[in-house]
mmCIF file with all atom_site columns, C-alpha atoms in Angstrom:
data_model
loop_
_atom_site.group_PDB
_atom_site.id
_atom_site.type_symbol
_atom_site.label_atom_id
_atom_site.label_alt_id
_atom_site.label_comp_id
_atom_site.label_asym_id
_atom_site.label_entity_id
_atom_site.label_seq_id
_atom_site.pdbx_PDB_ins_code
_atom_site.Cartn_x
_atom_site.Cartn_y
_atom_site.Cartn_z
_atom_site.occupancy
_atom_site.B_iso_or_equiv
_atom_site.pdbx_formal_charge
_atom_site.auth_seq_id
_atom_site.auth_comp_id
_atom_site.auth_asym_id
_atom_site.auth_atom_id
_atom_site.pdbx_PDB_model_num
ATOM 1   C CA . MET A 1 1   ? 29.339  61.833  -8.811  1.00 0.00 ? 810  MET A CA 1
ATOM 2   C CA . ASN A 1 2   ? 31.207  60.921  -11.944 1.00 0.00 ? 811  ASN A CA 1
ATOM 3   C CA . PRO A 1 3   ? 28.414  59.437  -14.503 1.00 0.00 ? 812  PRO A CA 1
ATOM 4   C CA . PHE A 1 4   ? 30.681  56.528  -15.348 1.00 0.00 ? 813  PHE A CA 1
ATOM 5   C CA . ALA A 1 5   ? 30.932  55.597  -11.647 1.00 0.00 ? 814  ALA A CA 1
ATOM 6   C CA . LYS A 1 6   ? 27.130  55.727  -11.567 1.00 0.00 ? 815  LYS A CA 1
ATOM 7   C CA . ILE A 1 7   ? 26.957  53.358  -14.407 1.00 0.00 ? 816  ILE A CA 1
ATOM 8   C CA . ARG A 1 8   ? 29.591  51.022  -12.899 1.00 0.00 ? 817  ARG A CA 1
ATOM 9   C CA . SER A 1 9   ? 27.988  51.165  -9.469  1.00 0.00 ? 818  SER A CA 1
ATOM 10  C CA . ALA A 1 10  ? 24.440  50.415  -10.974 1.00 0.00 ? 819  ALA A CA 1
ATOM 11  C CA . SER A 1 11  ? 26.113  47.258  -12.888 1.00 0.00 ? 820  SER A CA 1
ATOM 12  C CA . ILE A 1 12  ? 27.758  46.082  -9.853  1.00 0.00 ? 821  ILE A CA 1
ATOM 13  C CA . MET A 1 13  ? 24.209  46.063  -8.000  1.00 0.00 ? 822  MET A CA 1
ATOM 14  C CA . THR A 1 14  ? 22.350  44.462  -10.945 1.00 0.00 ? 823  THR A CA 1
ATOM 15  C CA . LEU A 1 15  ? 25.125  41.625  -11.004 1.00 0.00 ? 824  LEU A CA 1
ATOM 16  C CA . ALA A 1 16  ? 24.756  40.920  -7.195  1.00 0.00 ? 825  ALA A CA 1
ATOM 17  C CA . LEU A 1 17  ? 21.281  40.738  -7.408  1.00 0.00 ? 826  LEU A CA 1
ATOM 18  C CA . TRP A 1 18  ? 21.197  38.355  -10.647 1.00 0.00 ? 827  TRP A CA 1
ATOM 19  C CA . VAL A 1 19  ? 23.559  36.220  -8.373  1.00 0.00 ? 828  VAL A CA 1
ATOM 20  C CA . CYS A 1 20  ? 21.369  36.253  -5.370  1.00 0.00 ? 829  CYS A CA 1
ATOM 21  C CA . LEU A 1 21  ? 18.228  35.161  -7.121  1.00 0.00 ? 830  LEU A CA 1
ATOM 22  C CA . ALA A 1 22  ? 20.103  32.483  -9.431  1.00 0.00 ? 831  ALA A CA 1
ATOM 23  C CA . VAL A 1 23  ? 21.673  30.501  -6.488  1.00 0.00 ? 832  VAL A CA 1
ATOM 24  C CA . PRO A 1 24  ? 18.761  29.202  -5.103  1.00 0.00 ? 833  PRO A CA 1
ATOM 25  C CA . VAL A 1 25  ? 17.249  28.095  -8.592  1.00 0.00 ? 834  VAL A CA 1
ATOM 26  C CA . PHE A 1 26  ? 20.416  26.139  -9.255  1.00 0.00 ? 835  PHE A CA 1
ATOM 27  C CA . ALA A 1 27  ? 20.284  24.683  -5.859  1.00 0.00 ? 836  ALA A CA 1
ATOM 28  C CA . GLN A 1 28  ? 16.877  23.334  -6.217  1.00 0.00 ? 837  GLN A CA 1
ATOM 29  C CA . SER A 1 29  ? 17.206  21.771  -9.469  1.00 0.00 ? 838  SER A CA 1
ATOM 30  C CA . SER A 1 30  ? 19.759  19.562  -7.982  1.00 0.00 ? 839  SER A CA 1
ATOM 31  C CA . THR A 1 31  ? 17.267  17.804  -5.484  1.00 0.00 ? 840  THR A CA 1
ATOM 32  C CA . PRO A 1 32  ? 16.164  14.450  -6.484  1.00 0.00 ? 841  PRO A CA 1
ATOM 33  C CA . GLU A 1 33  ? 12.264  13.499  -6.619  1.00 0.00 ? 842  GLU A CA 1
ATOM 34  C CA . ALA A 1 34  ? 12.669  11.305  -3.528  1.00 0.00 ? 843  ALA A CA 1
ATOM 35  C CA . GLY A 1 35  ? 12.369  8.230   -5.788  1.00 0.00 ? 844  GLY A CA 1
ATOM 36  C CA . LEU A 1 36  ? 8.943   8.924   -7.281  1.00 0.00 ? 845  LEU A CA 1
ATOM 37  C CA . THR A 1 37  ? 8.530   8.619   -10.954 1.00 0.00 ? 846  THR A CA 1
ATOM 38  C CA . SER A 1 38  ? 5.982   10.069  -13.706 1.00 0.00 ? 847  SER A CA 1
ATOM 39  C CA . ASP A 1 39  ? 5.844   6.647   -15.474 1.00 0.00 ? 848  ASP A CA 1
ATOM 40  C CA . ALA A 1 40  ? 2.214   5.875   -15.840 1.00 0.00 ? 849  ALA A CA 1
ATOM 41  C CA . ASN A 1 41  ? 2.892   2.124   -15.844 1.00 0.00 ? 850  ASN A CA 1
ATOM 42  C CA . ALA A 1 42  ? 4.758   2.292   -12.463 1.00 0.00 ? 851  ALA A CA 1
ATOM 43  C CA . HIS A 1 43  ? 2.931   0.924   -9.383  1.00 0.00 ? 852  HIS A CA 1
ATOM 44  C CA . CYS A 1 44  ? 1.664   3.430   -6.726  1.00 0.00 ? 853  CYS A CA 1
ATOM 45  C CA . ILE A 1 45  ? 1.857   6.605   -8.761  1.00 0.00 ? 854  ILE A CA 1
ATOM 46  C CA . GLU A 1 46  ? 1.529   9.474   -6.246  1.00 0.00 ? 855  GLU A CA 1
ATOM 47  C CA . SER A 1 47  ? 1.627   6.929   -3.444  1.00 0.00 ? 856  SER A CA 1
ATOM 48  C CA . ARG A 1 48  ? -1.808  5.390   -4.488  1.00 0.00 ? 857  ARG A CA 1
ATOM 49  C CA . LEU A 1 49  ? -2.916  2.084   -5.422  1.00 0.00 ? 858  LEU A CA 1
ATOM 50  C CA . ARG A 1 50  ? -5.026  1.442   -8.520  1.00 0.00 ? 859  ARG A CA 1
ATOM 51  C CA . VAL A 1 51  ? -7.047  -1.329  -9.488  1.00 0.00 ? 860  VAL A CA 1
ATOM 52  C CA . GLY A 1 52  ? -4.421  -1.788  -12.487 1.00 0.00 ? 861  GLY A CA 1
ATOM 53  C CA . ASP A 1 53  ? -1.514  -1.959  -10.144 1.00 0.00 ? 862  ASP A CA 1
ATOM 54  C CA . LEU A 1 54  ? -2.696  -5.519  -8.948  1.00 0.00 ? 863  LEU A CA 1
ATOM 55  C CA . LYS A 1 55  ? -2.127  -6.897  -12.513 1.00 0.00 ? 864  LYS A CA 1
ATOM 56  C CA . SER A 1 56  ? 1.728   -7.440  -12.595 1.00 0.00 ? 865  SER A CA 1
ATOM 57  C CA . ILE A 1 57  ? 2.732   -7.703  -8.757  1.00 0.00 ? 866  ILE A CA 1
ATOM 58  C CA . ASP A 1 58  ? 2.641   -11.377 -8.055  1.00 0.00 ? 867  ASP A CA 1
ATOM 59  C CA . ASN A 1 59  ? 6.377   -11.413 -8.184  1.00 0.00 ? 868  ASN A CA 1
ATOM 60  C CA . THR A 1 60  ? 6.510   -9.276  -5.126  1.00 0.00 ? 869  THR A CA 1
ATOM 61  C CA . ILE A 1 61  ? 4.476   -11.502 -2.687  1.00 0.00 ? 870  ILE A CA 1
ATOM 62  C CA . GLU A 1 62  ? 7.066   -14.054 -1.911  1.00 0.00 ? 871  GLU A CA 1
ATOM 63  C CA . PRO A 1 63  ? 10.005  -11.258 -1.084  1.00 0.00 ? 872  PRO A CA 1
ATOM 64  C CA . GLY A 1 64  ? 7.491   -9.045  0.684   1.00 0.00 ? 873  GLY A CA 1
ATOM 65  C CA . VAL A 1 65  ? 6.078   -11.829 3.005   1.00 0.00 ? 874  VAL A CA 1
ATOM 66  C CA . LYS A 1 66  ? 9.809   -13.153 3.401   1.00 0.00 ? 875  LYS A CA 1
ATOM 67  C CA . ARG A 1 67  ? 10.744  -9.691  4.794   1.00 0.00 ? 876  ARG A CA 1
ATOM 68  C CA . ALA A 1 68  ? 7.657   -9.035  6.855   1.00 0.00 ? 877  ALA A CA 1
ATOM 69  C CA . THR A 1 69  ? 8.262   -12.620 8.417   1.00 0.00 ? 878  THR A CA 1
ATOM 70  C CA . GLU A 1 70  ? 11.709  -11.984 9.129   1.00 0.00 ? 879  GLU A CA 1
ATOM 71  C CA . GLU A 1 71  ? 10.630  -8.924  10.984  1.00 0.00 ? 880  GLU A CA 1
ATOM 72  C CA . ALA A 1 72  ? 8.097   -10.608 13.096  1.00 0.00 ? 881  ALA A CA 1
ATOM 73  C CA . THR A 1 73  ? 10.063  -13.520 14.178  1.00 0.00 ? 882  THR A CA 1
ATOM 74  C CA . GLN A 1 74  ? 12.492  -10.903 15.678  1.00 0.00 ? 883  GLN A CA 1
ATOM 75  C CA . TRP A 1 75  ? 9.558   -10.091 17.978  1.00 0.00 ? 884  TRP A CA 1
ATOM 76  C CA . GLN A 1 76  ? 8.613   -13.739 18.828  1.00 0.00 ? 885  GLN A CA 1
ATOM 77  C CA . SER A 1 77  ? 10.341  -16.654 17.175  1.00 0.00 ? 886  SER A CA 1
ATOM 78  C CA . ASP A 1 78  ? 6.633   -18.411 17.107  1.00 0.00 ? 887  ASP A CA 1
ATOM 79  C CA . ALA A 1 79  ? 4.917   -15.789 14.998  1.00 0.00 ? 888  ALA A CA 1
ATOM 80  C CA . ARG A 1 80  ? 3.011   -17.034 12.159  1.00 0.00 ? 889  ARG A CA 1
ATOM 81  C CA . LEU A 1 81  ? 1.154   -15.049 9.348   1.00 0.00 ? 890  LEU A CA 1
ATOM 82  C CA . TYR A 1 82  ? -2.564  -14.091 10.077  1.00 0.00 ? 891  TYR A CA 1
ATOM 83  C CA . THR A 1 83  ? -3.188  -11.038 7.897   1.00 0.00 ? 892  THR A CA 1
ATOM 84  C CA . LEU A 1 84  ? -1.393  -9.880  4.822   1.00 0.00 ? 893  LEU A CA 1
ATOM 85  C CA . ARG A 1 85  ? -1.661  -6.132  3.526   1.00 0.00 ? 894  ARG A CA 1
ATOM 86  C CA . LEU A 1 86  ? -0.486  -4.586  0.394   1.00 0.00 ? 895  LEU A CA 1
ATOM 87  C CA . GLY A 1 87  ? 0.051   -0.694  0.068   1.00 0.00 ? 896  GLY A CA 1
ATOM 88  C CA . CYS A 1 88  ? 2.474   1.783   -1.325  1.00 0.00 ? 897  CYS A CA 1
ATOM 89  C CA . SER A 1 89  ? 5.890   2.493   -0.366  1.00 0.00 ? 898  SER A CA 1
ATOM 90  C CA . LEU A 1 90  ? 6.667   5.637   1.433   1.00 0.00 ? 899  LEU A CA 1
ATOM 91  C CA . LEU A 1 91  ? 8.739   8.234   -0.703  1.00 0.00 ? 900  LEU A CA 1
ATOM 92  C CA . VAL A 1 92  ? 9.291   5.734   -3.691  1.00 0.00 ? 901  VAL A CA 1
ATOM 93  C CA . THR A 1 93  ? 7.236   4.393   -6.458  1.00 0.00 ? 902  THR A CA 1
ATOM 94  C CA . GLY A 1 94  ? 6.350   0.589   -5.731  1.00 0.00 ? 903  GLY A CA 1
ATOM 95  C CA . VAL A 1 95  ? 4.163   -1.605  -3.683  1.00 0.00 ? 904  VAL A CA 1
ATOM 96  C CA . LYS A 1 96  ? 5.116   -2.821  -0.220  1.00 0.00 ? 905  LYS A CA 1
ATOM 97  C CA . TRP A 1 97  ? 3.682   -6.052  1.864   1.00 0.00 ? 906  TRP A CA 1
ATOM 98  C CA . GLU A 1 98  ? 3.071   -5.874  5.583   1.00 0.00 ? 907  GLU A CA 1
ATOM 99  C CA . GLY A 1 99  ? 1.699   -8.311  7.747   1.00 0.00 ? 908  GLY A CA 1
ATOM 100 C CA . VAL A 1 100 ? -0.071  -9.143  11.144  1.00 0.00 ? 909  VAL A CA 1
ATOM 101 C CA . PHE A 1 101 ? 1.379   -11.869 12.978  1.00 0.00 ? 910  PHE A CA 1
ATOM 102 C CA . PHE A 1 102 ? -0.040  -13.953 15.541  1.00 0.00 ? 911  PHE A CA 1
ATOM 103 C CA . SER A 1 103 ? 2.265   -15.425 18.553  1.00 0.00 ? 912  SER A CA 1
ATOM 104 C CA . GLU A 1 104 ? 0.832   -18.259 20.907  1.00 0.00 ? 913  GLU A CA 1
ATOM 105 C CA . SER A 1 105 ? 3.643   -17.597 23.281  1.00 0.00 ? 914  SER A CA 1
ATOM 106 C CA . ALA A 1 106 ? 2.845   -14.054 23.629  1.00 0.00 ? 915  ALA A CA 1
ATOM 107 C CA . GLN A 1 107 ? -0.864  -14.488 23.139  1.00 0.00 ? 916  GLN A CA 1
ATOM 108 C CA . ALA A 1 108 ? -0.758  -11.391 20.888  1.00 0.00 ? 917  ALA A CA 1
ATOM 109 C CA . PHE A 1 109 ? -1.109  -9.859  17.325  1.00 0.00 ? 918  PHE A CA 1
ATOM 110 C CA . TYR A 1 110 ? 2.136   -7.940  15.946  1.00 0.00 ? 919  TYR A CA 1
ATOM 111 C CA . GLU A 1 111 ? 1.608   -5.541  13.040  1.00 0.00 ? 920  GLU A CA 1
ATOM 112 C CA . THR A 1 112 ? 4.958   -5.028  10.936  1.00 0.00 ? 921  THR A CA 1
ATOM 113 C CA . ASP A 1 113 ? 3.973   -1.684  9.429   1.00 0.00 ? 922  ASP A CA 1
ATOM 114 C CA . THR A 1 114 ? 3.560   -0.039  12.942  1.00 0.00 ? 923  THR A CA 1
ATOM 115 C CA . GLY A 1 115 ? 5.160   -2.005  15.302  1.00 0.00 ? 924  GLY A CA 1
ATOM 116 C CA . LYS A 1 116 ? 1.994   -2.356  17.396  1.00 0.00 ? 925  LYS A CA 1
ATOM 117 C CA . VAL A 1 117 ? 1.621   -5.271  19.870  1.00 0.00 ? 926  VAL A CA 1
ATOM 118 C CA . GLU A 1 118 ? -2.202  -6.054  20.516  1.00 0.00 ? 927  GLU A CA 1
ATOM 119 C CA . PRO A 1 119 ? -3.186  -8.782  23.038  1.00 0.00 ? 928  PRO A CA 1
ATOM 120 C CA . VAL A 1 120 ? -5.764  -11.457 22.025  1.00 0.00 ? 929  VAL A CA 1
ATOM 121 C CA . GLU A 1 121 ? -8.240  -13.295 23.909  1.00 0.00 ? 930  GLU A CA 1
ATOM 122 C CA . VAL A 1 122 ? -9.115  -15.784 21.202  1.00 0.00 ? 931  VAL A CA 1
ATOM 123 C CA . GLU A 1 123 ? -8.088  -19.345 21.731  1.00 0.00 ? 932  GLU A CA 1
ATOM 124 C CA . PRO A 1 124 ? -4.812  -19.921 19.565  1.00 0.00 ? 933  PRO A CA 1
ATOM 125 C CA . LYS A 1 125 ? -6.252  -22.819 17.637  1.00 0.00 ? 934  LYS A CA 1
ATOM 126 C CA . LEU A 1 126 ? -9.025  -20.869 16.417  1.00 0.00 ? 935  LEU A CA 1
ATOM 127 C CA . ILE A 1 127 ? -6.646  -18.047 14.829  1.00 0.00 ? 936  ILE A CA 1
ATOM 128 C CA . PRO A 1 128 ? -5.980  -19.065 11.031  1.00 0.00 ? 937  PRO A CA 1
ATOM 129 C CA . THR A 1 129 ? -2.739  -19.007 9.376   1.00 0.00 ? 938  THR A CA 1
ATOM 130 C CA . LEU A 1 130 ? -2.440  -17.531 5.899   1.00 0.00 ? 939  LEU A CA 1
ATOM 131 C CA . GLU A 1 131 ? -0.435  -19.400 3.396   1.00 0.00 ? 940  GLU A CA 1
ATOM 132 C CA . PRO A 1 132 ? 0.222   -17.001 0.898   1.00 0.00 ? 941  PRO A CA 1
ATOM 133 C CA . SER A 1 133 ? 2.403   -19.194 -1.598  1.00 0.00 ? 942  SER A CA 1
ATOM 134 C CA . GLU A 1 134 ? -0.428  -19.622 -4.057  1.00 0.00 ? 943  GLU A CA 1
ATOM 135 C CA . PHE A 1 135 ? -1.907  -16.315 -3.916  1.00 0.00 ? 944  PHE A CA 1
ATOM 136 C CA . LYS A 1 136 ? -2.299  -14.471 -7.418  1.00 0.00 ? 945  LYS A CA 1
ATOM 137 C CA . MET A 1 137 ? -3.153  -10.788 -7.318  1.00 0.00 ? 946  MET A CA 1
ATOM 138 C CA . SER A 1 138 ? -3.178  -11.178 -11.312 1.00 0.00 ? 947  SER A CA 1
ATOM 139 C CA . LEU A 1 139 ? -6.457  -13.182 -10.651 1.00 0.00 ? 948  LEU A CA 1
ATOM 140 C CA . VAL A 1 140 ? -7.902  -10.795 -8.291  1.00 0.00 ? 949  VAL A CA 1
ATOM 141 C CA . TYR A 1 141 ? -7.230  -8.003  -10.832 1.00 0.00 ? 950  TYR A CA 1
ATOM 142 C CA . GLU A 1 142 ? -8.867  -10.568 -13.424 1.00 0.00 ? 951  GLU A CA 1
ATOM 143 C CA . ALA A 1 143 ? -12.052 -10.655 -11.034 1.00 0.00 ? 952  ALA A CA 1
ATOM 144 C CA . LEU A 1 144 ? -12.273 -6.927  -10.540 1.00 0.00 ? 953  LEU A CA 1
ATOM 145 C CA . ILE A 1 145 ? -12.173 -6.234  -14.081 1.00 0.00 ? 954  ILE A CA 1
ATOM 146 C CA . ALA A 1 146 ? -14.629 -8.880  -15.042 1.00 0.00 ? 955  ALA A CA 1
ATOM 147 C CA . TYR A 1 147 ? -16.962 -7.274  -12.353 1.00 0.00 ? 956  TYR A CA 1
ATOM 148 C CA . GLY A 1 148 ? -16.706 -4.117  -14.297 1.00 0.00 ? 957  GLY A CA 1
ATOM 149 C CA . PHE A 1 149 ? -14.037 -2.030  -12.505 1.00 0.00 ? 958  PHE A CA 1
ATOM 150 C CA . THR A 1 150 ? -11.340 -0.334  -14.720 1.00 0.00 ? 959  THR A CA 1
ATOM 151 C CA . ASP A 1 151 ? -7.618  -0.155  -14.438 1.00 0.00 ? 960  ASP A CA 1
ATOM 152 C CA . ASP A 1 152 ? -7.609  3.616   -13.599 1.00 0.00 ? 961  ASP A CA 1
ATOM 153 C CA . LEU A 1 153 ? -9.745  3.492   -10.414 1.00 0.00 ? 962  LEU A CA 1
ATOM 154 C CA . LEU A 1 154 ? -7.929  4.390   -7.040  1.00 0.00 ? 963  LEU A CA 1
ATOM 155 C CA . LEU A 1 155 ? -8.197  2.155   -4.065  1.00 0.00 ? 964  LEU A CA 1
ATOM 156 C CA . THR A 1 156 ? -8.855  4.072   -0.878  1.00 0.00 ? 965  THR A CA 1
ATOM 157 C CA . PRO A 1 157 ? -5.715  5.684   0.376   1.00 0.00 ? 966  PRO A CA 1
ATOM 158 C CA . ALA A 1 158 ? -5.877  3.695   4.049   1.00 0.00 ? 967  ALA A CA 1
ATOM 159 C CA . GLY A 1 159 ? -7.257  0.542   2.527   1.00 0.00 ? 968  GLY A CA 1
ATOM 160 C CA . GLY A 1 160 ? -4.870  -0.913  -0.166  1.00 0.00 ? 969  GLY A CA 1
ATOM 161 C CA . VAL A 1 161 ? -5.481  -4.775  -0.033  1.00 0.00 ? 970  VAL A CA 1
ATOM 162 C CA . THR A 1 162 ? -5.921  -6.872  2.819   1.00 0.00 ? 971  THR A CA 1
ATOM 163 C CA . ILE A 1 163 ? -5.992  -10.499 3.059   1.00 0.00 ? 972  ILE A CA 1
ATOM 164 C CA . LYS A 1 164 ? -7.347  -12.927 5.882   1.00 0.00 ? 973  LYS A CA 1
ATOM 165 C CA . THR A 1 165 ? -9.150  -15.769 6.591   1.00 0.00 ? 974  THR A CA 1
ATOM 166 C CA . ASN A 1 166 ? -13.156 -15.205 7.173   1.00 0.00 ? 975  ASN A CA 1
ATOM 167 C CA . THR A 1 167 ? -14.369 -17.487 10.175  1.00 0.00 ? 976  THR A CA 1
ATOM 168 C CA . ASN A 1 168 ? -16.999 -17.726 12.628  1.00 0.00 ? 977  ASN A CA 1
ATOM 169 C CA . GLN A 1 169 ? -14.990 -16.579 15.463  1.00 0.00 ? 978  GLN A CA 1
ATOM 170 C CA . LEU A 1 170 ? -13.071 -13.714 13.346  1.00 0.00 ? 979  LEU A CA 1
ATOM 171 C CA . PRO A 1 171 ? -15.467 -12.464 10.670  1.00 0.00 ? 980  PRO A CA 1
ATOM 172 C CA . PHE A 1 172 ? -13.895 -11.057 7.607   1.00 0.00 ? 981  PHE A CA 1
ATOM 173 C CA . GLY A 1 173 ? -16.571 -9.794  5.016   1.00 0.00 ? 982  GLY A CA 1
ATOM 174 C CA . PRO A 1 174 ? -20.346 -9.512  4.432   1.00 0.00 ? 983  PRO A CA 1
ATOM 175 C CA . PRO A 1 175 ? -23.062 -12.475 5.332   1.00 0.00 ? 984  PRO A CA 1
ATOM 176 C CA . SER A 1 176 ? -22.704 -13.844 1.575   1.00 0.00 ? 985  SER A CA 1
ATOM 177 C CA . THR A 1 177 ? -18.912 -14.531 2.137   1.00 0.00 ? 986  THR A CA 1
ATOM 178 C CA . SER A 1 178 ? -18.214 -18.418 2.945   1.00 0.00 ? 987  SER A CA 1
ATOM 179 C CA . LYS A 1 179 ? -16.602 -19.256 6.100   1.00 0.00 ? 988  LYS A CA 1
ATOM 180 C CA . ASP A 1 180 ? -13.108 -20.727 6.401   1.00 0.00 ? 989  ASP A CA 1
ATOM 181 C CA . THR A 1 181 ? -12.098 -19.118 3.080   1.00 0.00 ? 990  THR A CA 1
ATOM 182 C CA . VAL A 1 182 ? -9.360  -16.719 2.328   1.00 0.00 ? 991  VAL A CA 1
ATOM 183 C CA . TYR A 1 183 ? -10.571 -13.214 0.887   1.00 0.00 ? 992  TYR A CA 1
ATOM 184 C CA . ALA A 1 184 ? -8.749  -10.064 -0.589  1.00 0.00 ? 993  ALA A CA 1
ATOM 185 C CA . HIS A 1 185 ? -10.524 -7.029  0.290   1.00 0.00 ? 994  HIS A CA 1
ATOM 186 C CA . VAL A 1 186 ? -10.267 -3.659  -1.400  1.00 0.00 ? 995  VAL A CA 1
ATOM 187 C CA . ALA A 1 187 ? -12.274 -0.438  -1.298  1.00 0.00 ? 996  ALA A CA 1
ATOM 188 C CA . VAL A 1 188 ? -12.441 0.948   -4.808  1.00 0.00 ? 997  VAL A CA 1
ATOM 189 C CA . GLU A 1 189 ? -13.481 4.807   -5.192  1.00 0.00 ? 998  GLU A CA 1
ATOM 190 C CA . GLN A 1 190 ? -16.126 4.541   -8.213  1.00 0.00 ? 999  GLN A CA 1
ATOM 191 C CA . GLN A 1 191 ? -18.118 7.694   -9.145  1.00 0.00 ? 1000 GLN A CA 1
ATOM 192 C CA . ASP A 1 192 ? -18.013 9.327   -5.618  1.00 0.00 ? 1001 ASP A CA 1
ATOM 193 C CA . VAL A 1 193 ? -19.050 5.989   -4.044  1.00 0.00 ? 1002 VAL A CA 1
ATOM 194 C CA . ILE A 1 194 ? -16.847 3.600   -2.146  1.00 0.00 ? 1003 ILE A CA 1
ATOM 195 C CA . VAL A 1 195 ? -17.448 0.115   -3.144  1.00 0.00 ? 1004 VAL A CA 1
ATOM 196 C CA . ASP A 1 196 ? -15.912 -2.457  -0.538  1.00 0.00 ? 1005 ASP A CA 1
ATOM 197 C CA . VAL A 1 197 ? -14.973 -5.326  -2.625  1.00 0.00 ? 1006 VAL A CA 1
ATOM 198 C CA . TRP A 1 198 ? -14.178 -9.184  -1.143  1.00 0.00 ? 1007 TRP A CA 1
ATOM 199 C CA . ILE A 1 199 ? -12.621 -11.561 -3.524  1.00 0.00 ? 1008 ILE A CA 1
ATOM 200 C CA . SER A 1 200 ? -12.447 -15.200 -2.985  1.00 0.00 ? 1009 SER A CA 1
ATOM 201 C CA . MET A 1 201 ? -8.900  -16.450 -3.067  1.00 0.00 ? 1010 MET A CA 1
ATOM 202 C CA . ALA A 1 202 ? -10.201 -19.973 -3.589  1.00 0.00 ? 1011 ALA A CA 1
ATOM 203 C CA . ASP A 1 203 ? -12.355 -19.241 -6.743  1.00 0.00 ? 1012 ASP A CA 1
ATOM 204 C CA . TYR A 1 204 ? -12.106 -15.499 -7.369  1.00 0.00 ? 1013 TYR A CA 1
ATOM 205 C CA . SER A 1 205 ? -15.805 -14.832 -6.841  1.00 0.00 ? 1014 SER A CA 1
ATOM 206 C CA . VAL A 1 206 ? -16.677 -11.205 -6.019  1.00 0.00 ? 1015 VAL A CA 1
ATOM 207 C CA . HIS A 1 207 ? -18.787 -9.920  -3.160  1.00 0.00 ? 1016 HIS A CA 1
ATOM 208 C CA . THR A 1 208 ? -19.436 -6.050  -2.629  1.00 0.00 ? 1017 THR A CA 1
ATOM 209 C CA . TYR A 1 209 ? -20.767 -3.750  -0.254  1.00 0.00 ? 1018 TYR A CA 1
ATOM 210 C CA . ARG A 1 210 ? -21.400 0.106   -1.193  1.00 0.00 ? 1019 ARG A CA 1
ATOM 211 C CA . VAL A 1 211 ? -20.757 3.053   0.937   1.00 0.00 ? 1020 VAL A CA 1
ATOM 212 C CA . GLY A 1 212 ? -22.532 6.137   -0.363  1.00 0.00 ? 1021 GLY A CA 1
ATOM 213 C CA . ASP A 1 213 ? -25.618 5.041   -2.225  1.00 0.00 ? 1022 ASP A CA 1
#
């Protein structure tokens, strides 16, 4: 073969190989990060709640409860809020409020995050209704910091924050907690130990139970 033809053929093959390798790289670089951010001050970095996330989310409570309530009343018009849950949104950075609602007409609980309906055998009058209009997650945060937790500590992935009323018929919390009182529960990962914490939404006192000691 003519030496110039060989050089030309080799050049064409090299160019074709470069194009094949380059195309996927260019295509990948144009794909967005599905709404996630590397901002260290954002909530739910890597889809995990931290103690520090609770400091500045009071303004998310009202719209979050409104959205959950609208969904629940589409299920049953008499649905009322029984439990409030705070977690991380999927695929995007930020928090999301979900609820467990009770309907007397359906005699059942409804979970807005899963759509699960669970029959209830408790008398309707014994099932308390949450009134979250005065809840302050910033005060929950301050109670955790005062107790000795730090901003960077993670909450357990499945736990997040759960808010409900502790009653004799439907207990929520350790024996040291007061009855007919609303508590916020978090499970904090601290030095390979899971610390279950209940914070009173009345006086923001802290009650703990450690798993792993």
